[in-house]
Short mmCIF file of C-alpha atoms and ligand atoms in Angstrom, two decimals:
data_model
loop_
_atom_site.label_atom_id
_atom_site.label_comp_id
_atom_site.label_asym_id
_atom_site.label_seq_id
_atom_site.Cartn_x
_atom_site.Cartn_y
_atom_site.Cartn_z
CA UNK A 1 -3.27 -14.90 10.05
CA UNK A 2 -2.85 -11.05 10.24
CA UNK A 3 -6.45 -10.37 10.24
CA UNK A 4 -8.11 -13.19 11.95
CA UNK A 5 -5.14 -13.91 14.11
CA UNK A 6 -3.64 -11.47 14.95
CA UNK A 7 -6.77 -9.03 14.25
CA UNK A 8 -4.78 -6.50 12.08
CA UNK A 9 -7.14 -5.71 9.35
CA UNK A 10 -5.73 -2.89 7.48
CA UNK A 11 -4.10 -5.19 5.10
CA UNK A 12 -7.45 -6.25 2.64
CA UNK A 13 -8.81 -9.47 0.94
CA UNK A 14 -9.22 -8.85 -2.49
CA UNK A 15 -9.10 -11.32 -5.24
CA UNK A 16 -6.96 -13.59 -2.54
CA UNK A 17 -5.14 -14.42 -6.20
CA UNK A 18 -1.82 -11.86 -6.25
CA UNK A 19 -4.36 -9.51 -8.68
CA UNK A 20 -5.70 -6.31 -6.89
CA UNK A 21 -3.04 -5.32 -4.03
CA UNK A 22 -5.98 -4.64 -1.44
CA UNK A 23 -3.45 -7.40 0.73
CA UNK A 24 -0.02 -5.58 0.80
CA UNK A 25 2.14 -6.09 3.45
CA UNK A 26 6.05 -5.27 3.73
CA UNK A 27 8.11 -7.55 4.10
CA UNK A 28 11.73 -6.91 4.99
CA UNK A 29 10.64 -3.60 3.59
CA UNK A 30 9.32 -4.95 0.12
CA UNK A 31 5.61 -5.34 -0.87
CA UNK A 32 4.36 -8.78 -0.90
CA UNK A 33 0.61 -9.95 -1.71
CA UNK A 34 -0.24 -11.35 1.53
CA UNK A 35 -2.76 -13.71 0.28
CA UNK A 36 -0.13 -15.40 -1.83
CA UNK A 37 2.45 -15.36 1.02
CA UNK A 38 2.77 -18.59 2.90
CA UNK A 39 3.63 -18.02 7.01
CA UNK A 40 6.34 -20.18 7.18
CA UNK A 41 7.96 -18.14 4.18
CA UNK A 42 8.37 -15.21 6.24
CA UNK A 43 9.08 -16.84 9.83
CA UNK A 44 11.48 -14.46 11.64
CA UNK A 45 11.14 -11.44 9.23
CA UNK A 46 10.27 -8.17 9.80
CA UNK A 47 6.44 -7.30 8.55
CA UNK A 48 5.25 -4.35 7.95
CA UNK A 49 1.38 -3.89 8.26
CA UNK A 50 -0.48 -0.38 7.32
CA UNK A 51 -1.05 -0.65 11.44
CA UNK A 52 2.58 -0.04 11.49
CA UNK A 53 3.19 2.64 9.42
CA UNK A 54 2.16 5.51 11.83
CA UNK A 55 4.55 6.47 14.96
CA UNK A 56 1.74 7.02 17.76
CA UNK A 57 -0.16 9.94 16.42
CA UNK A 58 2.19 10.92 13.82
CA UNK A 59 0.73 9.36 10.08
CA UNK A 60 3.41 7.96 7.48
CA UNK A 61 4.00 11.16 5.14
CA UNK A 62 2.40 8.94 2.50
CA UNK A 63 -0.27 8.28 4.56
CA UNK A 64 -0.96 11.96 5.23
CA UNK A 65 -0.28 12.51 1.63
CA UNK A 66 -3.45 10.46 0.67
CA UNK A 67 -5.27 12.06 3.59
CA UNK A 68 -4.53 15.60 2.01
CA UNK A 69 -5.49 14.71 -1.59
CA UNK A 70 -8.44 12.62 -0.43
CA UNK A 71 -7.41 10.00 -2.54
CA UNK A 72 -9.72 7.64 -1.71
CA UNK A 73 -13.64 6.86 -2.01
CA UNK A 74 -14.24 3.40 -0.42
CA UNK A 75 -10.81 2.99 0.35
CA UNK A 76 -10.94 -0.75 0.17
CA UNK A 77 -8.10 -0.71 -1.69
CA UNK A 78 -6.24 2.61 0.36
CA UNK A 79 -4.35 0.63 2.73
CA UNK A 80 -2.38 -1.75 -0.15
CA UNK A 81 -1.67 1.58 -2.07
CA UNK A 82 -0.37 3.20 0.88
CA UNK A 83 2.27 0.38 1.53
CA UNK A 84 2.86 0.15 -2.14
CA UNK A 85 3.92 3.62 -2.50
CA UNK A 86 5.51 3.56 0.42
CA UNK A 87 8.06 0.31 -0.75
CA UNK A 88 8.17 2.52 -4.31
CA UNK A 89 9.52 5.90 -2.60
CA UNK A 90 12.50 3.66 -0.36
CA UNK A 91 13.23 2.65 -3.58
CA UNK A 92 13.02 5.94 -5.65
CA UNK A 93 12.34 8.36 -3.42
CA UNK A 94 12.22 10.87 -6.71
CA UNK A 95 10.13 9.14 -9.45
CA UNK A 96 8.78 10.40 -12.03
CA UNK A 97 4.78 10.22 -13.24
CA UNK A 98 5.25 7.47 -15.35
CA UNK A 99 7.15 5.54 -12.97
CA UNK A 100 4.86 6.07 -9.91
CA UNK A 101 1.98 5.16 -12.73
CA UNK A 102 4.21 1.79 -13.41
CA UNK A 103 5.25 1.37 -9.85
CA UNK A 104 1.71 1.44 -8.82
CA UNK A 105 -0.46 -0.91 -10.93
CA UNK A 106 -0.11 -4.04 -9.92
CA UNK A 107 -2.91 -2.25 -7.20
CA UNK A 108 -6.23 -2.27 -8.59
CA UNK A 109 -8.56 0.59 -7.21
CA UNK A 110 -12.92 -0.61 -7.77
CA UNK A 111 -13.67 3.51 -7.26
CA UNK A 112 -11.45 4.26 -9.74
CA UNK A 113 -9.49 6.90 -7.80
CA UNK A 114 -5.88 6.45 -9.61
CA UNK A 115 -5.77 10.71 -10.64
CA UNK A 116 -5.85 11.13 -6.81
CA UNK A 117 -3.84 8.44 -6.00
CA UNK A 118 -1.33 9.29 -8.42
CA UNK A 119 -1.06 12.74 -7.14
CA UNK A 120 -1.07 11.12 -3.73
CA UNK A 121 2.11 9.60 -4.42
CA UNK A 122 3.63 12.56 -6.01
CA UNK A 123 2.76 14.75 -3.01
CA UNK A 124 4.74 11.85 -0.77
CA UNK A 125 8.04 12.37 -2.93
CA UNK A 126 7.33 16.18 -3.39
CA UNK A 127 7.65 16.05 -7.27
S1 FES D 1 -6.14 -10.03 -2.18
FE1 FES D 1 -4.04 -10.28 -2.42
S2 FES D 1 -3.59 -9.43 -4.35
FE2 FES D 1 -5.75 -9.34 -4.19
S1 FES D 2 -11.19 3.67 -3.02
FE1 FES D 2 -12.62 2.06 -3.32
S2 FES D 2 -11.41 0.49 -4.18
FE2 FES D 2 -10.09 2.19 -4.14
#
């Protein structure tokens, strides 16, 4: 629906199986795998796509974050780590390295960016 609908394709399709993360979406402000999310579960709640993140010109700070640290390569998989982190920092805005590294693998990266990444994430909460 989001990207052949509604023709926001940010949000990825991975393993379309709840396994890489490419798919991330918020929902009511916490990350859901959108290929395992059925529409009528989230009928009338707010979703967040990576489209949504910006305000006009103005990028996310995570979004810069990963900008700054390049912390990408195909970036396939950029978009679900940018709304991961993004759920992980509303809910500890100051987390440590091991709980950014926890937070954060449940998204797979094929490039196998996760140093940059990681420091990605740590430039966001400024630890
Ligand atoms: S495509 Fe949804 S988790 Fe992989
Ligand atoms: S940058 Fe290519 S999959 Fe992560």
């Amino acid at each position: 629906v989001l990207r052949e609908d509604l023709h926001l394709t940010g949000a990825k399709f991975g393993c379309g199986e709840g396994q890489c993360g490419a798919c991330s979406v918020l929902v009511e402000g916490k990350r859901v795998f959108s290929c395992r999310t059925a529409i009528q579960s989230v009928a009338g709640k707010s979703i967040t796509t990576i489209e949504g993140l910006a305000q006009g010109e103005q990028l996310h700070p995570v979004q810069s974050a990963f900008l700054e640290e390049g912390a990408y390569q195909c970036g396939y998989c950029t978009a679900g780590m940018i709304i991961n982190a993004v759920a992980l920092l509303r809910e500890n805005p100051r987390p440590t390295q091991e709980q950014i590294a926890t937070g954060m693998n449940k998204n797979m990266c094929r490039c196998c960016s996760y140093i940059k990444i990681l420091n990605a994430v740590k430039r966001a909460a400024g630890v």
